[in-house]
Amino acid sequence: MEQKQFKSESKRLLEMMINSIYTHKEIFLREIISNASDAIDKLYFKSLTDTSVGMNKEDFEILIEADKENRRLIIRDNGIGMTKDELENNLGTIAQSGSLAFKTSNELGDDSQIIGQFGVGFYSAFMVAKEVTVRTKAYGSEQAYEWKSEGVEGYTIDECDKESVGTEIILSLKEDTDDEKYTKYLDQYQIQSLVKKYSDYIRFPIKTEVEHTHYDEEGNPGEVHKEIKVINSMLPLWKKNKSELTDEDYTTFYTDKFGDFYPPAAHIHTHTEGSATFDALLFIPSKTPFDYYSKDFEKGLQLYSSGVMIMERCADLIPDYFSFVRGLVDSEDLSLNISRELLQHDRQLKIIAKTLEKSIKSELVKMMKNDREKYEEFYSNFGLQFKFGIYQSYGANRDILKDLLMFNSSFSDKKTTLDEYVSRMKEDQEYIFYACGDSVKRIESLPQTELVKDKGYEILYFTDEVDEFAIKVLIDYNGKKFKSVSDNDLNLETTEEKEESKKQAEESQDMFTFMKETLGDKVNEVKLSSRLKNAPVCLSSSGALSLDMEKVLNAMPQNSDKQVKAQKALELNGSHPIFAKLKALYESDKDMLAKYTKLLYSQALLIEGISIEDPVELSNMICDLMV
Ligand code: ADP
């Protein structure tokens, strides 16, 4: 018997497999089952045109046998088998992709649905087996052959006895180590769960012998019952016709497969043809997963190639802002690289991802229109992602996301979309106004909102830290620019009002200069306010950085040593009694005016929710004034 050498690149690959520290060794079973399914596909296809094959679709099967005594796992199929030459070529060389050659030479088109074209799957058996034996009899030949290998040393091929056409793969499992218990692959539950996980939708039955122990009335174990059971469900739900499926079917599938206790808020089931052909089945969860906002959370969709799962979480299929979506994609035309775990980041995948993104968006828009309450619940679970999505992409995703945003507003206690806001804008209203704060209640009492509200303009309430950052990136919504109520220049006065306040400001200019000098570089300016109605004082900002952005950025731990500073103005209400008092003090008691100035500045900070630098000084000043 002659020992043959593997082709050099096969040998390298084999070495990789044998010494693999790959964490998903269990995929060997998927690979072997896929090969068996391919082989059955070929013979089944032949049987359709050639009656001498003598097989019906129901006759085909894949059998898994766990021979515990000898530590062997055996996978049998009654597919097309291999001739001696094929054994030599297919299992001695990696580059030889038999299924691919078969496909093109026979011009079968897509009908035969041959999984594969990958070229390395079989060798993954060496991740769990110390010896692999392949016994096979090709369709149409009399003689069967046995291929045997213990790994890199090479392989042997000999004649053997085998009754029926098909292939039998015998894996002599490696000895258990501390890290890896290969014995588990002989366990019936393990086998069933691996088949369920990776090969559930192989379209031929995968059978294995299962044992049931019968218990008598007292609970004592009795007879052990053995039975051959089909363990895969064969037809994927996503391959079924939508019209035949009920909501319950989708819900059961979702809760089973993705381990969620709650039914999904929505599902998307699509079949796409064109630049990429694929089926997708996506779900929007109705509750936030417990780890969603932790760093352990991994986004991604399951990826199938013609019904065989090749990747548990393919992150490239889903953008971060839709990371809550669960589901799967099944495509026939993906090119896969060596490990099948790492997909080549190919064009196909990008096209699929783009298509999915659009479907998800339109599903969400539909939910928003048809079931507002549901959308609001969804939004409270996952809406924050959209704002981060806009901000982190510097606005590149604005068109996808801007219509999905919602905010509280002064219009009602329900959330509003930007579209709804704009539709309610007054004729003379130039901007979309917003105000920031920790809570709706707090924002509602901000003095800066007074005049805007008085004019009858609606104000969006930004209560998430990311809100204003996102909106700065968004710049405008359908041509309407965003404006903070704390912005220096709201441009809300009539020409007359402007004249009036200009006059008043000129009259008090010296006092403002004195007050500004008192505050030093704490503010850039002290000025007469055009936005206050009842409150005596407030802060406003000009420039790119707002007061709230200053607050957020300075609170970030990584910024603790480089604090940013917004350009602030201290604004005074000219019609408030305190203003007259200030003017009087400017004439009579500048020391007291300095105290008042500091006090007013501290008040403005407090209203804004910014902590004051020296609370003790403030407290002392108040006491001084009280006695
Ligand atoms: P791939 O399946 O990607 O082609 P593999 O290394 O898994 O690569 O298998 C190599 C080839 O060996 C297959 O293409 C096929 O021709 C042949 N083969 C493997 N398993 C079987 C089987 N059970 N029956 C028939 N042929 C098989």
XYZ file of C-alpha atoms and ligand atoms in Angstrom:
654
model
C 0.000 0.000 0.000
C 1.474 3.272 -1.103
C 1.478 6.343 1.120
C 0.764 9.431 -1.001
C 1.723 13.000 -0.274
C -0.688 15.903 -0.138
C -0.103 18.736 -2.573
C 1.954 21.363 -0.831
C -0.699 23.955 -0.261
C -3.082 21.274 0.979
C -0.443 20.208 3.423
C -0.145 23.709 4.784
C -3.864 23.996 5.187
C -4.019 20.634 6.839
C -1.353 21.638 9.328
C -3.414 24.678 10.128
C -6.466 22.559 10.763
C -4.739 19.948 12.881
C -3.103 22.498 15.132
C -6.058 24.756 15.062
C -6.822 26.785 18.117
C -9.846 27.920 16.237
C -12.647 28.328 18.737
C -15.392 27.000 16.535
C -14.119 23.492 15.913
C -17.697 22.319 15.961
C -18.156 23.657 12.417
C -16.498 20.486 11.050
C -19.908 18.826 11.222
C -21.488 21.586 9.158
C -18.754 21.171 6.539
C -19.182 17.425 6.267
C -22.954 17.661 6.166
C -22.744 20.338 3.466
C -20.525 18.080 1.370
C -22.960 15.218 1.839
C -25.808 17.466 0.831
C -23.898 18.592 -2.273
C -23.272 14.983 -3.229
C -26.957 14.169 -2.802
C -27.865 17.236 -4.817
C -25.816 15.884 -7.692
C -27.363 12.446 -7.678
C -30.829 13.845 -7.110
C -30.416 16.082 -10.106
C -29.317 13.123 -12.189
C -32.345 11.155 -11.025
C -34.637 13.811 -12.449
C -33.478 13.137 -15.993
C -32.215 9.579 -15.710
C -34.685 6.986 -14.444
C -31.984 4.342 -14.156
C -30.774 6.068 -10.978
C -33.836 4.560 -9.370
C -34.115 7.024 -6.506
C -36.881 9.375 -5.407
C -36.353 12.564 -3.496
C -37.613 10.922 -0.280
C -34.940 8.251 -0.530
C -32.055 10.612 0.012
C -30.704 11.073 3.486
C -27.727 11.882 5.639
C -27.139 9.608 8.613
C -25.052 10.449 11.644
C -23.885 7.617 13.835
C -22.081 8.005 17.145
C -20.010 4.906 17.813
C -19.152 5.612 21.429
C -17.265 2.378 22.031
C -14.684 3.175 19.375
C -14.835 6.983 19.753
C -15.905 7.315 16.142
C -18.343 9.690 14.543
C -19.670 8.452 11.200
C -21.515 10.528 8.634
C -23.127 8.627 5.760
C -24.824 9.904 2.664
C -26.383 8.224 -0.356
C -25.215 10.869 -2.753
C -23.190 10.557 -5.911
C -20.011 9.187 -4.297
C -16.477 9.475 -5.647
C -14.418 7.433 -8.073
C -10.810 6.641 -7.278
C -9.658 9.596 -9.346
C -12.120 11.891 -7.696
C -10.959 10.779 -4.258
C -7.429 11.520 -5.300
C -8.230 14.891 -6.778
C -10.833 16.111 -4.334
C -9.293 15.085 -1.062
C -5.647 15.347 -2.032
C -5.830 18.899 -3.263
C -7.563 21.888 -1.875
C -7.746 23.940 -5.027
C -9.910 21.304 -6.648
C -13.423 22.340 -5.990
C -15.357 19.398 -7.341
C -18.755 20.886 -6.828
C -17.795 24.001 -8.735
C -16.433 22.053 -11.720
C -19.550 19.939 -11.784
C -21.753 22.952 -11.777
C -20.157 24.707 -14.727
C -19.544 21.665 -16.896
C -23.150 20.598 -16.714
C -24.590 24.079 -16.917
C -27.107 23.283 -14.301
C -27.902 26.837 -13.518
C -29.197 27.493 -10.037
C -31.491 24.495 -9.831
C -29.086 22.109 -8.323
C -28.364 24.578 -5.544
C -24.984 23.281 -4.828
C -23.526 24.598 -1.694
C -19.841 24.959 -1.682
C -17.342 26.385 -4.084
C -15.200 26.855 -1.045
C -12.605 24.188 -1.363
C -11.392 23.562 2.191
C -14.318 22.361 4.193
C -13.430 18.713 4.350
C -10.096 19.282 6.049
C -11.794 20.863 9.008
C -12.479 17.280 10.091
C -8.863 17.216 11.246
C -9.663 19.791 13.895
C -11.447 17.075 15.867
C -10.234 13.791 14.380
C -6.838 12.101 14.642
C -7.724 9.873 11.733
C -10.201 10.349 8.921
C -11.482 7.540 6.738
C -13.600 8.112 3.654
C -15.328 5.085 2.193
C -17.088 5.840 -1.052
C -18.708 4.248 -4.070
C -19.408 6.428 -7.063
C -22.670 6.258 -8.911
C -22.204 3.984 -11.936
C -19.139 2.144 -10.686
C -18.755 -1.346 -9.269
C -15.767 -0.821 -7.061
C -15.703 1.133 -3.807
C -12.590 2.855 -2.393
C -11.279 3.827 0.968
C -9.222 6.955 1.598
C -7.464 7.183 4.919
C -5.297 9.825 6.512
C -3.861 10.699 9.883
C -2.937 14.176 8.737
C 0.090 15.801 7.135
C 2.005 12.571 6.612
C -0.190 11.806 3.635
C -2.978 9.452 2.755
C -3.680 6.027 1.322
C -6.306 4.879 -1.141
C -7.388 1.242 -1.329
C -10.161 -0.808 -2.705
C -12.828 -1.709 -0.185
C -16.227 -3.332 0.125
C -19.232 -1.100 0.124
C -22.688 -2.168 -0.957
C -24.485 1.034 -1.776
C -23.612 4.143 -3.706
C -22.606 7.067 -1.558
C -19.998 8.145 0.958
C -19.188 7.388 4.550
C -16.909 9.687 6.521
C -15.461 8.091 9.648
C -13.850 10.390 12.193
C -11.717 8.834 14.915
C -11.922 11.570 17.474
C -8.852 13.028 19.144
C -8.263 12.297 22.832
C -9.814 14.767 25.249
C -7.531 17.430 26.649
C -8.021 19.922 29.465
C -9.200 22.545 27.005
C -11.100 20.484 24.537
C -13.454 17.578 25.196
C -13.824 15.875 21.826
C -15.986 13.187 23.390
C -18.858 15.635 23.396
C -19.276 15.134 19.660
C -20.552 11.622 20.389
C -23.346 12.926 22.575
C -26.762 12.735 20.926
C -27.879 16.102 22.299
C -24.701 17.777 21.150
C -25.128 16.315 17.672
C -28.733 17.398 17.504
C -27.967 20.885 18.665
C -25.116 21.304 16.167
C -27.336 20.157 13.328
C -30.086 22.511 14.489
C -27.644 25.353 14.765
C -25.782 25.039 11.487
C -27.603 22.705 9.178
C -31.241 22.927 10.084
C -32.247 23.942 6.598
C -30.310 21.401 4.559
C -33.078 20.217 2.285
C -32.462 16.492 2.764
C -33.231 14.755 6.049
C -30.387 14.451 8.516
C -31.051 11.470 10.737
C -29.497 10.119 13.876
C -30.319 7.429 16.391
C -31.744 8.803 19.606
C -32.240 6.927 22.819
C -35.197 7.381 25.123
C -35.254 5.843 28.536
C -38.706 4.814 29.705
C -39.575 5.365 33.334
C -42.131 3.376 35.305
C -44.734 4.931 37.585
C -42.286 5.164 40.481
C -39.842 6.986 38.276
C -37.376 4.115 37.921
C -35.576 3.891 34.612
C -36.629 0.932 32.531
C -36.266 -0.037 28.925
C -34.084 2.030 26.624
C -35.818 2.788 23.393
C -33.840 3.531 20.270
C -35.241 5.306 17.302
C -33.955 6.967 14.155
C -35.049 10.576 14.091
C -34.885 13.388 11.554
C -33.260 16.323 13.290
C -33.332 19.135 10.731
C -36.417 21.014 9.683
C -35.346 21.086 5.998
C -37.360 23.972 4.627
C -36.308 27.328 5.943
C -39.066 29.652 7.059
C -37.591 32.420 4.933
C -37.895 30.282 1.831
C -41.603 29.836 2.392
C -44.198 31.992 0.770
C -45.083 35.023 2.851
C -48.775 34.491 2.234
C -48.590 31.075 3.859
C -47.058 32.411 7.046
C -48.838 33.856 10.039
C -47.566 36.359 12.580
C -47.417 33.474 14.977
C -45.053 31.558 12.689
C -42.698 34.502 12.664
C -42.976 35.006 16.397
C -42.268 31.364 17.195
C -39.342 31.352 14.836
C -37.954 34.542 16.336
C -38.307 33.568 19.968
C -36.860 30.078 19.311
C -33.987 31.171 17.212
C -32.939 34.374 18.904
C -33.792 33.449 22.455
C -35.966 36.478 23.060
C -38.811 36.067 25.478
C -40.947 38.752 23.892
C -42.538 38.676 20.456
C -40.856 41.047 18.006
C -42.260 44.540 17.439
C -42.048 43.951 13.686
C -40.597 41.602 11.135
C -39.326 42.146 7.613
C -39.346 39.258 5.173
C -37.944 39.988 1.740
C -36.736 38.254 -1.359
C -34.427 40.358 -3.494
C -33.143 39.706 -6.961
C -30.853 41.777 -9.083
C -27.315 42.892 -8.331
C -27.543 40.600 -5.316
C -29.954 37.721 -4.878
C -30.921 36.925 -1.323
C -33.671 36.244 1.158
C -33.765 38.194 4.377
C -35.766 37.740 7.520
C -35.294 40.547 10.001
C -36.851 41.309 13.367
C -37.131 44.437 15.451
C -37.201 43.448 19.115
C -39.910 44.920 21.299
C -37.679 45.196 24.358
C -34.130 46.401 24.764
C -31.784 43.428 25.272
C -30.264 43.597 28.755
C -26.753 43.991 27.362
C -27.671 46.359 24.541
C -26.011 49.398 26.032
C -22.995 47.471 27.320
C -19.764 46.920 25.474
C -20.435 43.181 25.338
C -23.225 43.673 22.873
C -22.390 42.505 19.385
C -24.467 43.520 16.439
C -24.863 41.367 13.353
C -27.113 39.127 11.320
C -26.811 35.415 10.739
C -25.469 34.667 7.328
C -26.511 31.640 5.313
C -25.242 30.413 2.014
C -27.996 28.413 0.327
C -29.500 27.292 3.604
C -26.253 26.545 5.418
C -25.307 28.851 8.216
C -21.812 30.170 7.689
C -21.669 32.978 10.197
C -23.442 33.601 13.460
C -23.081 37.368 13.567
C -22.114 39.128 10.408
C -21.568 42.695 11.569
C -21.060 44.113 8.094
C -24.675 43.497 7.191
C -26.037 46.047 9.593
C -25.028 49.626 10.412
C -24.478 50.613 14.053
C -27.590 52.733 14.175
C -29.703 49.682 13.315
C -27.702 47.359 15.562
C -30.860 46.318 17.440
C -32.109 44.381 14.391
C -31.899 40.589 14.674
C -32.306 38.197 11.811
C -30.644 36.462 8.935
C -29.677 36.701 5.324
C -29.521 33.746 2.969
C -27.760 34.209 -0.332
C -26.487 31.957 -3.057
C -23.892 34.280 -4.411
C -21.443 35.111 -1.691
C -17.783 34.441 -2.100
C -16.250 33.071 1.036
C -12.685 32.693 2.074
C -10.795 29.911 3.771
C -12.313 29.686 7.208
C -15.861 30.467 6.124
C -15.911 32.533 9.290
C -14.265 35.522 7.741
C -16.070 36.695 4.720
C -14.190 38.564 2.145
C -15.540 42.003 2.532
C -16.914 41.855 -0.878
C -19.156 43.991 -2.967
C -22.004 41.556 -2.677
C -22.170 41.978 1.057
C -22.188 45.749 0.734
C -25.045 45.669 -1.744
C -27.049 43.437 0.573
C -26.334 45.717 3.544
C -27.493 48.772 1.606
C -30.713 47.068 0.557
C -31.416 45.931 4.105
C -30.819 49.406 5.447
C -33.517 50.749 3.154
C -35.972 48.006 4.103
C -35.435 48.626 7.800
C -35.949 52.327 7.388
C -39.171 51.951 5.470
C -40.474 49.426 7.992
C -39.824 51.938 10.764
C -41.473 54.754 8.850
C -44.441 52.480 8.299
C -44.640 51.727 12.005
C -44.442 55.428 12.797
C -47.338 56.180 10.461
C -49.589 53.217 11.237
C -48.915 52.461 14.863
C -47.605 55.543 16.547
C -47.720 54.107 20.046
C -45.633 51.142 19.003
C -43.119 53.391 17.305
C -42.847 55.556 20.395
C -42.093 52.510 22.483
C -39.589 51.352 19.926
C -38.036 54.806 19.917
C -37.674 54.897 23.674
C -35.803 51.582 23.427
C -33.514 52.288 20.522
C -33.951 55.874 19.303
C -30.760 57.075 20.944
C -28.859 55.068 18.306
C -30.173 57.270 15.535
C -28.802 60.419 17.133
C -25.422 58.798 17.647
C -25.667 57.546 14.078
C -26.023 61.060 12.741
C -23.367 62.505 14.993
C -20.726 59.811 14.506
C -20.971 59.813 10.741
C -20.615 63.600 10.601
C -23.970 63.709 8.931
C -23.315 61.133 6.191
C -26.360 59.176 7.376
C -28.605 62.165 7.831
C -30.966 61.271 5.010
C -31.569 57.776 6.332
C -32.073 58.884 9.914
C -33.539 62.384 10.082
C -37.133 61.270 9.550
C -36.878 58.682 12.294
C -35.985 61.171 15.029
C -38.435 62.242 17.711
C -38.250 64.829 20.468
C -40.412 66.207 23.212
C -41.616 69.692 22.501
C -43.627 72.603 23.845
C -46.497 71.605 21.546
C -47.776 68.727 23.674
C -46.573 66.106 26.096
C -46.158 63.621 23.238
C -43.031 63.314 21.175
C -42.921 64.961 17.781
C -41.041 64.215 14.586
C -39.170 66.954 12.774
C -41.579 66.701 9.896
C -44.513 67.341 12.213
C -42.712 70.264 13.806
C -42.032 71.885 10.456
C -45.638 71.423 9.387
C -46.708 73.417 12.456
C -44.225 76.269 11.940
C -45.663 79.781 11.800
C -45.477 81.695 8.576
C -42.963 84.190 9.900
C -40.940 81.551 11.740
C -37.406 81.317 10.475
C -35.926 78.571 12.644
C -36.624 75.258 14.320
C -36.099 76.269 17.941
C -34.736 73.976 20.589
C -33.712 74.163 24.236
C -31.461 71.807 26.183
C -31.712 70.550 29.728
C -31.733 67.517 31.981
C -35.483 67.109 31.884
C -38.563 68.482 30.182
C -39.596 70.167 33.411
C -36.306 71.921 33.765
C -36.314 73.132 30.174
C -39.838 74.462 30.517
C -38.692 76.809 33.253
C -35.658 78.141 31.391
C -35.861 81.941 31.067
C -34.374 81.744 27.575
C -37.563 80.106 26.299
C -39.810 82.968 27.381
C -39.874 85.182 24.332
C -39.845 82.319 21.832
C -42.881 80.827 23.518
C -44.468 84.249 23.757
C -44.196 84.574 20.005
C -46.087 81.310 19.708
C -43.175 79.323 18.326
C -42.804 75.698 19.257
C -39.605 74.589 21.003
C -38.032 71.137 20.801
C -36.802 69.866 24.143
C -33.397 68.203 24.006
C -32.950 66.007 27.037
C -30.253 63.604 25.794
C -26.690 64.827 25.869
C -26.127 63.794 22.276
C -29.133 65.746 20.966
C -27.515 69.081 20.323
C -24.383 67.481 18.895
C -26.488 65.487 16.461
C -28.485 68.520 15.430
C -25.341 70.582 14.830
C -24.290 67.909 12.372
C -27.737 67.802 10.818
C -27.621 71.606 10.329
C -31.145 71.849 8.959
C -34.266 69.819 8.331
C -35.759 70.256 4.882
C -34.172 73.679 4.599
C -35.187 74.909 8.066
C -32.190 75.679 10.245
C -32.015 74.723 13.910
C -31.590 77.442 16.509
C -30.979 77.152 20.235
C -33.120 79.455 22.373
C -29.872 80.257 24.174
C -28.250 81.449 20.993
C -26.987 84.993 21.102
C -28.870 86.098 18.079
C -32.453 84.919 17.841
C -33.577 87.757 15.608
C -37.072 87.856 17.055
C -37.653 91.580 17.553
C -39.565 93.879 15.264
C -37.680 96.842 13.765
C -39.225 99.161 16.346
C -38.305 96.918 19.230
C -34.790 96.759 17.861
C -34.562 100.570 17.742
C -35.861 100.809 21.279
C -33.465 98.293 22.747
C -30.572 99.785 20.816
C -31.290 103.126 22.478
C -31.594 101.552 25.906
C -28.388 99.605 25.383
C -26.482 102.726 24.383
C -27.679 104.521 27.487
C -26.441 101.705 29.705
C -23.254 100.902 27.831
C -20.921 102.242 30.525
C -22.612 100.137 33.173
C -22.338 97.016 30.987
C -18.635 97.684 30.513
C -18.167 97.980 34.280
C -20.069 94.725 34.854
C -18.070 92.894 32.212
C -14.833 94.051 33.865
C -16.107 92.792 37.201
C -16.684 89.325 35.767
C -13.384 89.240 33.879
C -13.072 86.415 31.361
C -16.022 84.519 32.803
C -18.150 86.118 30.125
C -17.384 87.762 26.812
C -20.071 90.348 27.120
C -22.762 91.836 29.351
C -25.723 93.071 27.385
C -29.356 93.922 27.236
C -31.526 90.902 26.529
C -34.135 90.703 23.841
C -35.436 87.287 24.869
C -36.412 87.725 28.500
C -39.962 88.533 29.546
C -40.162 87.891 33.303
C -36.814 86.561 34.448
C -34.137 89.148 35.337
C -31.124 87.420 33.832
C -29.860 84.582 31.647
C -26.803 83.362 29.821
C -26.531 83.056 26.082
C -23.811 81.845 23.798
C -22.417 82.660 20.418
C -20.099 80.665 18.211
C -20.025 76.955 17.446
C -19.977 75.788 21.044
C -23.165 76.129 23.067
C -23.484 76.244 26.843
C -24.823 72.709 26.918
C -22.121 71.360 24.669
C -19.580 72.952 27.001
C -21.252 71.191 29.890
C -21.268 67.782 28.178
C -17.732 67.984 26.834
C -16.246 69.143 30.122
C -17.970 66.329 31.985
C -16.246 63.690 29.857
C -13.433 62.025 31.794
C -11.003 62.157 28.878
C -11.416 65.934 28.740
C -10.738 66.600 32.411
C -7.445 68.355 31.747
C -8.484 70.337 28.694
C -11.743 72.083 29.442
C -13.522 73.863 26.611
C -15.227 77.208 26.917
C -18.281 78.562 25.144
C -18.484 82.266 24.318
C -20.956 83.520 26.867
C -22.983 86.685 27.267
C -24.719 87.689 30.480
C -28.075 89.064 29.392
C -30.149 91.426 31.505
C -33.867 92.046 31.271
C -34.251 95.812 30.712
C -37.844 95.877 31.930
C -37.211 94.002 35.167
C -37.156 96.117 38.416
C -33.682 94.798 39.166
C -32.384 96.560 36.071
C -33.432 99.957 37.438
C -31.752 99.051 40.719
C -28.522 98.247 38.893
C -28.594 101.574 37.112
C -29.083 103.378 40.392
C -26.173 101.510 41.957
C -23.962 102.385 39.001
C -24.419 106.053 39.968
C -24.249 105.648 43.757
C -22.398 102.494 44.855
C -20.085 100.673 42.444
C -18.917 98.200 45.132
C -22.457 97.067 45.625
C -23.009 96.879 41.850
C -19.984 94.561 41.627
C -21.565 92.274 44.222
C -24.890 92.301 42.401
C -23.137 91.499 39.159
C -21.454 88.425 40.618
C -24.708 87.370 42.185
C -26.636 87.679 38.936
C -23.961 85.735 37.110
C -24.159 82.925 39.684
C -27.934 82.856 39.335
C -27.642 82.559 35.588
C -25.276 79.637 35.976
C -27.615 77.898 38.389
C -30.587 78.324 36.079
C -28.518 76.850 33.277
C -27.564 73.847 35.401
C -23.880 74.748 35.378
C -22.130 74.425 38.710
C -20.815 77.653 40.192
C -17.106 77.992 40.800
C -17.232 79.308 44.371
C -20.397 78.445 46.319
C -18.946 79.807 49.573
C -18.399 83.243 48.081
C -21.960 83.209 46.755
C -23.341 82.241 50.139
C -21.372 84.988 51.867
C -22.614 87.587 49.407
C -26.224 86.607 49.991
C -25.706 86.885 53.763
C -24.131 90.329 53.340
C -27.202 91.482 51.489
C -29.533 89.946 54.037
C -28.111 91.677 57.114
P -15.752 21.881 -1.254
O -16.921 21.156 -0.676
O -15.744 23.312 -0.921
O -15.534 21.639 -2.683
P -14.226 20.118 0.423
O -12.780 20.110 0.821
O -15.198 20.164 1.531
O -14.417 21.333 -0.536
O -14.492 18.901 -0.473
C -13.714 18.660 -1.614
C -14.467 17.852 -2.609
O -14.568 16.517 -2.180
C -15.884 18.269 -2.852
O -15.947 19.323 -3.760
C -16.496 17.002 -3.411
O -16.238 16.896 -4.778
C -15.749 15.942 -2.678
N -16.531 15.438 -1.548
C -16.406 15.748 -0.248
N -17.311 15.096 0.483
C -18.028 14.335 -0.366
C -19.142 13.445 -0.235
N -19.697 13.190 0.950
N -19.611 12.847 -1.364
C -19.067 13.115 -2.559
N -18.047 13.947 -2.758
C -17.527 14.556 -1.681
